[in-house]
Amino acid sequence: MSGGGVPSAPRRSSRAFVALVVNAALVGILVVSALSGGRAAETARPSQSTTSAPRADGQVSVGAPPPVGRMPITYAEAEAQGVVDRFDWGDRCDRERGTVKIVSVRAAPCVPVFDGDNGGATHRGVSREAIRVVVYMGGAQGDLNTALAGLGLQDPPEAVVETIRRYFEVFSSVYETYGRRFEVVSFVGSGAADDSVASRADAVEIAEDVGAFAVIGGPALDRGAFASELAAREVLCIGCGVALPDTFIRRHEPYIWGPNPTPEQFLFTLSRWMDRLMERDRRAAYAGSQELRQSERRFGVVHFEQDPPVFSETASDVLEMFSRKVDVVIPYLLDLPTLPEKATEIVARLKAEGVTSVIFMGDPLMPAQLMAAATRMEYFPEWIFTGTALTDTNVFGRGWDPRQMRHAFGLSNLAVPLASEEQSEAWRLYEWFFGEGSAPPARNQYPIHLNGPALISLGVHMAGPDLTPQTFARGLFRVPPSGGGPTVPQVSFGRWGFFEETDYLGIDDSTEIWWDPEAVGEDEIGRMGKGMWRRSRGGARFTSRDVPEPRVFEREGSVTVLAEAPPSDRAMRYPIPGRS
């Protein structure tokens, strides 16, 4: 647990680009325990002991499933049963809060100190001494990551693996691992991000030859081939695909996990927000031409697709979920040379179909082409963004046609950004453990690399000594919904009433955004400029159950950046484990 040899770096006044981009992903992984009784968080959430009748499959309809086998009792559960004094909670437990002493607003629930036989090899990748975790390092990552590399935002592979190892060290200092340590090994992919044949072969090798319990990352565009092969061999896959449909995750439960909602989950909230939008005004009130503003809204969806298609089921869900609200659905492939031509074709069709409001669900490169084509055709619709693939960041928004961006708004899963990176969860945890001035080796993308260690550590902590994918899943399902503040999205796993099916992906809520062409400030890589995304109501977040009336383009009460987190979103300060 020593901090020796950790590089130091000057603090940056600007936010790290990826720190903002994956803020939602980051907090979606660090699930906090619910606090019982009078110690509950300021926003009311279900208590840790909340349960309902188990079903035949052992899950519950709504609430936390009870522990089974040797899964640990939590402090909140022990308190509710009046048996707190029967257990040794150790020095790592904050008994006032019922959570472990770590500088995170999403600290794990306290569980008793383990003393006994951990069962040895309970599953593939698990031995008496270690839990093997593989970090997948891709080769060619596709056009989007190529663009990010051009911004100087890639980290050396060795820095990535070392950063992940160190975050595991942070969590292992306070989370229970039942006598095991995390053994982190790297694996370099043999093919490109869209090479499904290579990704399947890699998954087989990782499972059968390397012997992983869990894998962090994977090929981005392989249509789920990598994840599918791992699941078939009962290996956990953490963040190993891009926007995999809910039906895919359901077919492979309980092996595929991630921080952000599935497309279907996000659409569920978006559809209800659009209901409120139509209640406010059925006309396209925020379009750029008088003709469109006086017309009743006609919605068109433009979404990214792969070849062969992987989101065809999602496209059908769009039409079903939005009923008659969506009139046109147009897919496109992310092929850079053909984007301008495809964008012209798409915009011509949208205009011909009388679409007043374009719902965009794709990458951050296509909007530039779509908006340029729309301006050439003197077509100024409402642009409704859904926060996919960095489209809710200023660094890309400023590169799109400003005449079109005046009419851009929508929803985002990202939290309100904070003014300095040292306030971020990823930075705070690292510096707390390794010492002031310390910086993660993966200097650009360290917040992304916190996700895997945080989720896996929490699942192990809650699973108990008999570690399997099933106890891992049930352990996470026992952690109630948490968060929901402007800088801390609400997250939950399992069944808490936000979605119809068991949820394996963290974030439940969204925030309303709209483009302010006059706002001046830094973008996500520290460049001053004009034009920024604003968040309505101070960045207040909502789920599909409590969608507010839209307030887009209302400056009062909106924010672009917060100088500091609100009190409800600030972490407790604790001494470093094992040090005075």
Coordinates of C-alpha atoms in Angstrom, one line a residue:
M1 CA 0.0 0.0 0.0
S2 CA 3.0 2.2 -0.3
G3 CA 3.0 5.2 -2.6
G4 CA 6.6 4.9 -3.5
G5 CA 7.6 5.5 -7.1
V6 CA 4.3 7.1 -8.0
P7 CA 4.9 10.0 -10.5
S8 CA 3.8 13.4 -9.5
A9 CA 2.4 16.1 -11.8
P10 CA 1.2 19.6 -11.6
R11 CA -2.5 20.0 -11.1
R12 CA -4.4 21.2 -14.1
S13 CA -7.0 24.0 -13.7
S14 CA -8.9 22.7 -16.7
R15 CA -10.9 19.4 -16.7
A16 CA -9.3 16.4 -18.2
F17 CA -11.2 15.6 -21.4
V18 CA -12.0 12.1 -20.7
A19 CA -12.7 12.9 -17.0
L20 CA -15.7 14.8 -18.1
V21 CA -16.7 12.5 -20.9
V22 CA -16.9 9.4 -18.7
N23 CA -18.1 11.1 -15.5
A24 CA -21.4 9.3 -15.9
A25 CA -19.6 6.1 -16.5
L26 CA -17.3 6.6 -13.5
V27 CA -20.0 7.3 -11.0
G28 CA -22.2 4.6 -12.5
I29 CA -19.7 2.0 -11.3
L30 CA -19.0 3.3 -7.8
V31 CA -22.2 2.2 -6.2
V32 CA -22.8 3.6 -2.8
S33 CA -24.6 1.8 0.0
A34 CA -27.9 3.1 1.1
L35 CA -27.9 4.6 4.5
S36 CA -30.5 3.5 6.9
G37 CA -32.8 5.5 9.2
G38 CA -31.9 9.1 10.0
R39 CA -28.5 8.7 8.3
A40 CA -30.2 8.4 4.9
A41 CA -28.8 10.5 2.0
E42 CA -30.5 13.9 1.4
T43 CA -32.4 12.5 -1.5
A44 CA -34.7 9.7 -0.2
R45 CA -33.7 6.3 -1.5
P46 CA -34.8 2.7 -0.6
S47 CA -33.0 1.4 2.5
Q48 CA -30.4 -1.3 2.4
S49 CA -32.8 -3.8 4.0
T50 CA -35.5 -3.2 1.4
T51 CA -36.8 -6.6 0.1
S52 CA -39.8 -8.1 -1.5
A53 CA -41.1 -11.6 -2.2
P54 CA -38.5 -13.8 -4.0
R55 CA -39.5 -15.3 -7.4
A56 CA -38.8 -18.8 -8.5
D57 CA -35.4 -17.7 -10.0
G58 CA -34.2 -16.3 -6.6
Q59 CA -34.5 -12.7 -7.7
V60 CA -37.1 -10.3 -6.3
S61 CA -39.7 -8.3 -8.1
V62 CA -38.5 -4.9 -6.7
G63 CA -35.9 -4.4 -4.1
A64 CA -32.8 -6.1 -2.7
P65 CA -32.6 -9.9 -2.8
P66 CA -31.6 -11.4 0.6
P67 CA -28.1 -12.9 1.0
V68 CA -27.7 -16.6 0.3
G69 CA -25.1 -19.1 1.3
R70 CA -22.0 -17.3 2.7
M71 CA -22.8 -13.9 1.3
P72 CA -22.1 -11.3 4.0
I73 CA -24.6 -9.3 5.9
T74 CA -24.3 -5.5 5.6
Y75 CA -24.1 -3.1 8.5
A76 CA -27.5 -1.7 7.6
E77 CA -29.1 -5.2 7.5
A78 CA -27.4 -6.1 10.8
E79 CA -28.7 -2.9 12.4
A80 CA -32.2 -3.5 11.1
Q81 CA -32.1 -7.0 12.7
G82 CA -30.6 -5.7 15.9
V83 CA -27.5 -7.9 15.6
V84 CA -24.7 -5.4 14.9
D85 CA -22.8 -6.4 18.0
R86 CA -22.5 -10.0 16.8
F87 CA -20.0 -9.1 14.1
D88 CA -16.5 -7.6 13.8
W89 CA -16.8 -4.6 11.5
G90 CA -13.1 -3.6 11.8
D91 CA -11.5 -0.2 11.6
R92 CA -12.5 0.2 7.9
C93 CA -16.2 0.7 8.7
D94 CA -17.8 4.1 9.4
R95 CA -20.5 2.9 11.7
E96 CA -22.3 6.2 11.6
R97 CA -22.9 5.8 7.9
G98 CA -22.7 2.0 7.5
T99 CA -20.1 2.4 4.7
V100 CA -16.4 1.7 4.4
K101 CA -14.0 4.5 5.0
I102 CA -13.0 5.6 1.5
V103 CA -13.1 9.1 0.0
S104 CA -16.0 8.4 -2.3
V105 CA -19.6 9.4 -2.2
R106 CA -20.2 5.9 -3.4
A107 CA -18.5 4.0 -0.6
A108 CA -19.5 0.4 -0.4
P109 CA -21.6 -1.0 2.4
C110 CA -19.7 -2.3 5.4
V111 CA -19.5 -6.1 5.7
P112 CA -17.9 -8.0 8.6
V113 CA -14.2 -8.7 8.6
F114 CA -13.7 -12.2 7.1
D115 CA -11.9 -14.9 9.0
G116 CA -11.9 -18.4 7.8
D117 CA -11.6 -20.7 4.7
N118 CA -12.5 -18.8 1.5
G119 CA -13.2 -22.1 -0.3
G120 CA -10.2 -21.9 -2.6
A121 CA -11.0 -22.3 -6.3
T122 CA -14.7 -21.4 -6.4
H123 CA -14.8 -20.6 -10.2
R124 CA -12.6 -20.1 -13.2
G125 CA -10.0 -17.5 -12.5
V126 CA -10.5 -17.7 -8.7
S127 CA -8.0 -19.5 -6.4
R128 CA -7.4 -19.4 -2.7
E129 CA -4.9 -16.6 -3.1
A130 CA -6.0 -14.6 -6.2
I131 CA -8.7 -13.4 -8.5
R132 CA -7.4 -13.1 -12.1
V133 CA -8.6 -10.0 -14.0
V134 CA -7.6 -9.5 -17.7
V135 CA -7.3 -6.0 -19.2
Y136 CA -8.0 -6.2 -22.9
M137 CA -5.8 -3.9 -24.9
G138 CA -7.0 -3.3 -28.5
G139 CA -5.0 -2.6 -31.5
A140 CA -6.8 -0.6 -34.2
Q141 CA -9.7 1.0 -32.5
G142 CA -11.7 2.5 -35.3
D143 CA -12.3 6.0 -36.6
L144 CA -13.6 7.5 -33.4
N145 CA -10.6 6.6 -31.3
T146 CA -8.4 7.7 -34.1
A147 CA -9.9 11.1 -33.8
L148 CA -9.3 11.0 -30.0
A149 CA -5.7 10.1 -30.7
G150 CA -5.4 13.1 -32.9
L151 CA -6.3 15.2 -29.9
G152 CA -3.4 13.7 -27.9
L153 CA -5.7 11.7 -25.6
Q154 CA -4.3 8.2 -25.9
D155 CA -2.2 6.6 -23.1
P156 CA 0.6 4.1 -23.5
P157 CA -0.7 0.5 -22.9
E158 CA 1.7 -0.1 -20.0
A159 CA 0.4 3.1 -18.3
V160 CA -3.2 1.8 -18.7
V161 CA -2.5 -1.5 -17.1
E162 CA -0.5 0.0 -14.2
T163 CA -3.3 2.5 -13.5
I164 CA -5.8 -0.3 -13.3
R165 CA -3.6 -2.2 -11.0
R166 CA -3.2 0.8 -8.7
Y167 CA -7.0 1.4 -8.5
F168 CA -7.4 -2.2 -7.5
E169 CA -4.9 -1.5 -4.7
V170 CA -7.0 1.5 -3.6
F171 CA -10.2 -0.5 -3.3
S172 CA -8.5 -3.6 -1.8
S173 CA -7.3 -1.5 1.1
V174 CA -10.9 -1.1 2.4
Y175 CA -13.1 -3.5 0.6
E176 CA -13.3 -7.2 1.7
T177 CA -11.5 -9.6 -0.7
Y178 CA -11.8 -12.7 1.5
G179 CA -8.1 -13.5 1.6
R180 CA -7.6 -13.0 -2.1
R181 CA -5.7 -10.4 -4.1
F182 CA -6.4 -9.1 -7.5
E183 CA -4.0 -10.4 -10.2
V184 CA -4.1 -8.1 -13.2
V185 CA -2.7 -9.3 -16.5
S186 CA -2.9 -7.6 -19.9
F187 CA -4.0 -9.1 -23.2
V188 CA -3.3 -7.5 -26.6
G189 CA -6.1 -8.1 -29.1
S190 CA -5.2 -9.9 -32.3
G191 CA -7.5 -7.9 -34.6
A192 CA -9.2 -4.7 -35.4
A193 CA -12.2 -3.4 -33.3
D194 CA -14.6 -4.7 -35.9
D195 CA -13.0 -8.1 -36.5
S196 CA -15.5 -10.5 -34.9
V197 CA -13.5 -13.6 -35.9
A198 CA -10.4 -12.3 -34.1
S199 CA -12.4 -11.2 -31.1
R200 CA -14.0 -14.6 -30.7
A201 CA -10.6 -16.3 -30.8
D202 CA -9.2 -13.8 -28.3
A203 CA -12.1 -14.4 -25.9
V204 CA -11.6 -18.2 -26.1
E205 CA -7.9 -17.7 -25.3
I206 CA -8.5 -15.4 -22.4
A207 CA -11.0 -17.8 -20.8
E208 CA -9.4 -21.1 -21.4
D209 CA -5.6 -20.3 -21.6
V210 CA -5.2 -17.2 -19.5
G211 CA -8.0 -18.3 -17.1
A212 CA -9.7 -15.0 -16.3
F213 CA -12.5 -14.5 -13.8
A214 CA -13.3 -11.1 -15.4
V215 CA -12.2 -9.1 -18.4
I216 CA -12.1 -5.3 -18.5
G217 CA -12.7 -3.8 -22.0
G218 CA -12.9 -5.4 -25.4
P219 CA -13.3 -4.8 -29.1
A220 CA -15.5 -1.8 -29.6
L221 CA -17.3 -2.7 -32.9
D222 CA -17.4 -6.5 -33.1
R223 CA -21.2 -6.8 -32.7
G224 CA -20.9 -8.5 -29.3
A225 CA -18.8 -11.4 -30.5
F226 CA -16.2 -11.0 -27.8
A227 CA -18.7 -10.7 -25.0
S228 CA -20.7 -13.6 -26.2
E229 CA -17.8 -16.0 -26.2
L230 CA -16.8 -14.9 -22.7
A231 CA -20.3 -15.4 -21.4
A232 CA -20.4 -18.9 -22.9
R233 CA -17.4 -19.7 -20.8
E234 CA -18.8 -18.0 -17.7
V235 CA -16.3 -15.1 -17.6
L236 CA -17.5 -11.7 -16.5
C237 CA -17.2 -9.0 -19.2
I238 CA -16.9 -5.4 -17.9
G239 CA -17.5 -2.6 -20.4
C240 CA -16.6 -4.9 -23.3
G241 CA -18.9 -3.6 -26.0
V242 CA -20.3 -0.3 -27.3
A243 CA -24.0 0.2 -26.6
L244 CA -25.0 -3.5 -26.7
P245 CA -28.8 -3.8 -26.9
D246 CA -30.7 -4.8 -23.8
T247 CA -31.8 -8.0 -25.5
F248 CA -28.2 -9.1 -26.0
I249 CA -27.3 -8.5 -22.4
R250 CA -30.4 -10.4 -21.3
R251 CA -29.4 -13.4 -23.4
H252 CA -26.0 -13.5 -21.7
E253 CA -26.9 -12.7 -18.1
P254 CA -25.2 -12.5 -15.6
Y255 CA -22.0 -12.0 -17.4
I256 CA -22.1 -8.5 -19.2
W257 CA -21.9 -5.4 -17.1
G258 CA -21.2 -1.7 -17.7
P259 CA -21.7 1.8 -16.4
N260 CA -24.1 3.4 -19.0
P261 CA -27.7 2.4 -19.8
T262 CA -28.5 0.3 -22.8
P263 CA -30.1 2.1 -25.8
E264 CA -33.5 0.8 -24.7
Q265 CA -33.1 2.0 -21.2
F266 CA -32.2 5.5 -22.3
L267 CA -35.0 5.6 -24.9
F268 CA -37.4 4.7 -22.1
T269 CA -36.6 8.0 -20.4
L270 CA -36.3 9.9 -23.6
S271 CA -39.8 8.9 -24.8
R272 CA -41.3 10.2 -21.6
W273 CA -39.4 13.4 -21.8
M274 CA -40.7 13.8 -25.4
D275 CA -44.2 13.3 -24.0
R276 CA -43.6 16.3 -21.8
L277 CA -42.1 18.2 -24.6
M278 CA -45.3 17.6 -26.7
E279 CA -47.5 18.5 -23.8
R280 CA -45.8 21.9 -23.6
D281 CA -46.0 22.6 -27.4
R282 CA -46.9 20.3 -30.2
R283 CA -45.3 22.6 -32.6
A284 CA -41.5 22.7 -33.3
A285 CA -41.1 25.8 -31.2
Y286 CA -37.3 25.6 -31.2
A287 CA -36.7 25.1 -34.9
G288 CA -34.8 27.7 -36.9
S289 CA -37.3 28.7 -39.5
Q290 CA -40.7 30.2 -39.1
E291 CA -42.3 27.5 -41.3
L292 CA -41.1 24.7 -39.1
R293 CA -41.8 26.5 -35.8
Q294 CA -45.5 26.8 -36.9
S295 CA -45.6 23.1 -37.9
E296 CA -46.7 20.3 -35.6
R297 CA -43.6 18.2 -34.7
R298 CA -42.6 15.3 -36.9
F299 CA -39.7 13.3 -35.4
G300 CA -37.0 11.6 -37.4
V301 CA -34.3 9.3 -35.8
V302 CA -30.8 9.2 -37.3
H303 CA -28.8 6.4 -35.6
F304 CA -25.4 4.7 -36.0
E305 CA -25.4 1.1 -37.3
Q306 CA -22.9 -1.6 -38.0
D307 CA -22.5 -4.0 -40.8
P308 CA -24.1 -6.5 -40.4
P309 CA -26.8 -4.7 -38.3
V310 CA -26.7 -5.1 -34.5
F311 CA -29.3 -2.4 -33.6
S312 CA -32.1 -3.5 -35.8
E313 CA -34.1 -4.7 -32.8
T314 CA -33.4 -1.4 -31.1
A315 CA -34.7 0.5 -34.2
S316 CA -37.9 -1.5 -33.9
D317 CA -38.1 -0.7 -30.2
V318 CA -37.7 3.0 -31.1
L319 CA -40.9 2.8 -33.2
E320 CA -42.8 0.8 -30.6
M321 CA -41.6 2.9 -27.6
F322 CA -42.3 6.3 -29.3
S323 CA -45.5 5.0 -30.9
R324 CA -46.6 7.7 -33.4
K325 CA -44.1 10.2 -32.2
V326 CA -41.4 9.0 -34.6
D327 CA -42.1 9.1 -38.4
V328 CA -38.7 8.3 -39.9
V329 CA -35.8 6.1 -38.7
I330 CA -32.6 6.3 -40.8
P331 CA -29.4 4.3 -40.0
Y332 CA -25.9 5.0 -41.2
L333 CA -22.5 3.4 -41.1
L334 CA -19.5 5.2 -39.6
D335 CA -17.4 5.3 -42.8
L336 CA -15.4 8.5 -42.9
P337 CA -15.0 8.8 -46.7
T338 CA -18.7 8.4 -47.3
L339 CA -20.1 10.5 -44.4
P340 CA -20.6 13.8 -46.4
E341 CA -22.5 12.0 -49.2
K342 CA -24.5 10.0 -46.7
A343 CA -25.3 13.1 -44.7
T344 CA -26.6 14.9 -47.8
E345 CA -28.8 11.9 -48.6
I346 CA -30.2 11.7 -45.0
V347 CA -30.9 15.4 -44.7
A348 CA -32.6 15.5 -48.1
R349 CA -34.9 12.7 -46.9
L350 CA -35.6 14.3 -43.6
K351 CA -36.6 17.6 -45.3
A352 CA -38.7 15.8 -47.9
E353 CA -40.5 13.9 -45.2
G354 CA -41.4 17.1 -43.4
V355 CA -39.4 16.2 -40.3
T356 CA -39.2 19.2 -37.9
S357 CA -37.2 17.5 -35.1
V358 CA -34.1 15.3 -35.7
I359 CA -33.3 12.8 -32.9
F360 CA -29.6 12.0 -33.2
M361 CA -28.2 8.7 -31.8
G362 CA -24.7 8.4 -33.2
D363 CA -21.0 9.4 -33.2
P364 CA -19.6 13.0 -32.8
L365 CA -18.4 13.2 -36.4
M366 CA -21.6 12.8 -38.3
P367 CA -23.4 15.9 -36.8
A368 CA -20.9 18.2 -38.5
Q369 CA -21.8 16.6 -41.9
L370 CA -25.5 16.6 -41.2
M371 CA -25.6 20.2 -40.1
A372 CA -23.5 21.4 -43.0
A373 CA -25.8 19.6 -45.4
A374 CA -28.9 21.1 -43.7
T375 CA -27.6 24.6 -44.0
R376 CA -26.8 24.2 -47.7
M377 CA -30.4 23.0 -48.1
E378 CA -31.7 25.9 -45.9
Y379 CA -33.2 23.4 -43.6
F380 CA -33.2 24.4 -39.9
P381 CA -34.9 21.7 -37.7
E382 CA -34.8 21.1 -34.0
W383 CA -31.7 18.9 -33.2
I384 CA -32.4 16.6 -30.3
F385 CA -29.2 15.0 -28.9
T386 CA -29.1 11.9 -26.8
G387 CA -25.6 12.1 -25.4
T388 CA -24.2 9.2 -27.4
A389 CA -20.5 9.0 -28.0
L390 CA -19.4 12.4 -26.8
T391 CA -22.1 14.3 -28.6
D392 CA -22.9 16.1 -25.4
T393 CA -19.4 17.6 -25.0
N394 CA -18.3 21.2 -25.9
V395 CA -15.2 20.1 -27.7
F396 CA -17.2 18.6 -30.5
G397 CA -20.3 20.8 -30.3
R398 CA -18.2 23.9 -31.1
G399 CA -17.1 22.2 -34.3
W400 CA -20.6 21.9 -35.7
D401 CA -22.5 24.6 -37.7
P402 CA -23.4 27.4 -35.2
R403 CA -26.5 28.3 -37.1
Q404 CA -27.8 24.8 -36.6
M405 CA -26.5 24.5 -33.0
R406 CA -28.7 27.4 -31.9
H407 CA -31.6 24.9 -32.1
A408 CA -29.9 21.9 -30.4
F409 CA -31.1 20.4 -27.1
G410 CA -31.9 17.0 -25.6
L411 CA -30.8 14.7 -22.7
S412 CA -27.5 13.6 -21.4
N413 CA -26.3 10.9 -18.9
L414 CA -23.3 13.0 -18.0
A415 CA -23.2 14.9 -14.7
V416 CA -22.5 18.6 -14.4
P417 CA -18.8 19.0 -14.9
L418 CA -16.7 20.4 -12.1
A419 CA -14.2 23.2 -12.7
S420 CA -11.0 21.4 -11.7
E421 CA -10.0 17.8 -12.2
E422 CA -8.7 17.3 -8.7
Q423 CA -12.4 17.4 -7.6
S424 CA -13.2 14.4 -9.7
E425 CA -13.7 11.0 -8.0
A426 CA -10.9 9.3 -10.0
W427 CA -8.3 11.9 -9.1
R428 CA -9.5 12.2 -5.4
L429 CA -9.3 8.5 -4.8
Y430 CA -5.8 8.1 -6.4
E431 CA -4.3 11.1 -4.6
W432 CA -5.8 10.1 -1.3
F433 CA -4.2 6.7 -1.4
F434 CA -0.9 7.4 -3.1
G435 CA -0.2 10.9 -1.7
E436 CA -0.8 14.5 -2.6
G437 CA 0.6 15.4 -6.0
S438 CA 0.4 11.9 -7.2
A439 CA -1.1 11.3 -10.7
P440 CA -2.3 8.1 -12.3
P441 CA 0.1 6.8 -15.0
A442 CA -2.6 6.9 -17.6
R443 CA -2.7 10.6 -17.4
N444 CA -5.3 11.2 -20.1
Q445 CA -7.9 8.5 -19.6
Y446 CA -7.5 7.5 -16.0
P447 CA -11.2 8.1 -15.1
I448 CA -12.2 5.4 -17.6
H449 CA -9.7 3.0 -16.0
L450 CA -11.3 3.4 -12.6
N451 CA -14.5 1.8 -13.8
G452 CA -13.4 -1.8 -14.0
P453 CA -11.6 -2.0 -10.7
A454 CA -14.4 -0.2 -8.9
L455 CA -17.2 -2.5 -10.2
I456 CA -15.2 -5.7 -9.7
S457 CA -14.0 -4.8 -6.3
L458 CA -17.6 -3.9 -5.2
G459 CA -19.0 -7.2 -6.6
V460 CA -16.3 -9.2 -4.8
H461 CA -16.9 -7.3 -1.6
M462 CA -20.6 -8.1 -1.7
A463 CA -20.4 -11.6 -3.0
G464 CA -18.6 -13.2 -0.1
P465 CA -15.9 -15.9 -0.1
D466 CA -17.8 -18.3 -2.4
L467 CA -17.1 -16.1 -5.5
T468 CA -18.9 -17.0 -8.7
P469 CA -20.6 -14.9 -11.4
Q470 CA -23.9 -15.6 -9.7
T471 CA -22.8 -14.5 -6.2
F472 CA -21.1 -11.5 -7.8
A473 CA -24.3 -10.5 -9.5
R474 CA -26.5 -11.1 -6.5
G475 CA -24.2 -9.0 -4.4
L476 CA -24.4 -6.0 -6.7
F477 CA -28.2 -6.4 -6.8
R478 CA -28.3 -6.0 -3.0
V479 CA -26.9 -2.4 -3.3
P480 CA -29.9 0.0 -3.5
P481 CA -30.2 3.0 -5.8
S482 CA -27.9 5.8 -4.9
G483 CA -26.8 9.2 -6.1
G484 CA -29.0 11.5 -8.2
G485 CA -27.3 14.8 -7.4
P486 CA -26.1 17.2 -10.1
T487 CA -22.6 15.8 -10.1
V488 CA -23.5 12.2 -9.1
P489 CA -25.9 10.3 -11.4
Q490 CA -28.2 7.8 -9.8
V491 CA -27.1 4.2 -10.3
S492 CA -28.6 0.8 -9.5
F493 CA -28.2 -2.8 -10.5
G494 CA -30.9 -5.5 -10.3
R495 CA -34.6 -4.7 -9.9
W496 CA -35.6 -1.3 -8.4
G497 CA -38.5 -0.4 -10.6
F498 CA -36.8 1.9 -13.1
F499 CA -36.8 -0.7 -15.9
E500 CA -38.9 -3.8 -16.6
E501 CA -36.0 -6.2 -16.6
T502 CA -33.0 -6.9 -14.3
D503 CA -30.5 -4.1 -14.8
Y504 CA -26.9 -4.9 -15.4
L505 CA -25.9 -1.3 -16.3
G506 CA -25.4 1.4 -13.8
I507 CA -27.0 4.8 -14.6
D508 CA -30.7 5.3 -14.2
D509 CA -31.2 9.0 -14.7
S510 CA -30.6 11.9 -17.1
T511 CA -30.3 15.6 -17.2
E512 CA -31.7 18.1 -19.7
I513 CA -29.2 19.9 -21.9
W514 CA -29.3 22.7 -24.5
W515 CA -26.7 24.6 -26.5
D516 CA -25.9 28.2 -25.5
P517 CA -24.0 29.9 -28.4
E518 CA -23.1 32.8 -26.2
A519 CA -21.6 31.0 -23.2
V520 CA -17.9 31.4 -22.8
G521 CA -15.6 28.9 -21.0
E522 CA -13.1 26.0 -21.3
D523 CA -14.0 23.0 -23.3
E524 CA -13.0 19.5 -22.1
I525 CA -9.4 19.8 -23.2
G526 CA -8.9 23.2 -21.6
R527 CA -9.4 25.5 -24.6
M528 CA -11.3 28.8 -24.0
G529 CA -14.1 29.4 -26.5
K530 CA -17.6 30.4 -27.2
G531 CA -20.6 28.0 -27.1
M532 CA -21.3 25.5 -24.4
W533 CA -23.9 22.9 -23.4
R534 CA -26.1 24.1 -20.5
R535 CA -28.0 22.0 -18.1
S536 CA -31.5 23.0 -17.0
R537 CA -32.5 23.4 -13.3
G538 CA -28.9 23.6 -12.1
G539 CA -28.2 20.1 -13.6
A540 CA -31.0 18.4 -11.7
R541 CA -31.4 14.8 -12.8
F542 CA -34.5 12.7 -13.3
T543 CA -35.5 9.1 -14.1
S544 CA -38.4 7.9 -16.3
R545 CA -40.6 8.0 -13.2
D546 CA -40.2 11.7 -12.5
V547 CA -39.6 13.5 -15.8
P548 CA -40.1 17.3 -15.4
E549 CA -41.5 19.8 -17.8
P550 CA -38.8 20.7 -20.3
R551 CA -37.0 24.0 -19.7
V552 CA -34.7 24.2 -22.7
F553 CA -33.4 27.6 -23.7
E554 CA -34.3 29.0 -20.3
R555 CA -31.1 30.6 -19.0
E556 CA -32.4 31.2 -15.4
G557 CA -31.2 28.4 -13.1
S558 CA -29.2 26.6 -15.8
V559 CA -25.5 25.8 -15.5
T560 CA -22.5 25.0 -17.7
V561 CA -19.9 24.1 -15.0
L562 CA -20.0 24.1 -11.2
A563 CA -17.1 25.6 -9.3
E564 CA -17.5 22.9 -6.7
A565 CA -19.8 19.9 -5.9
P566 CA -22.9 20.6 -3.8
P567 CA -22.7 19.3 -0.2
S568 CA -24.8 16.2 -0.9
D569 CA -22.2 15.1 -3.6
R570 CA -19.1 15.6 -1.5
A571 CA -17.2 12.7 -0.1
M572 CA -16.2 12.2 3.6
R573 CA -12.5 12.5 4.4
Y574 CA -10.8 9.5 6.0
P575 CA -7.2 8.6 6.9
I576 CA -5.4 6.3 4.6
P577 CA -5.8 2.7 5.6
G578 CA -3.0 1.4 7.8
R579 CA -1.4 4.8 8.1
S580 CA -1.5 7.4 10.9

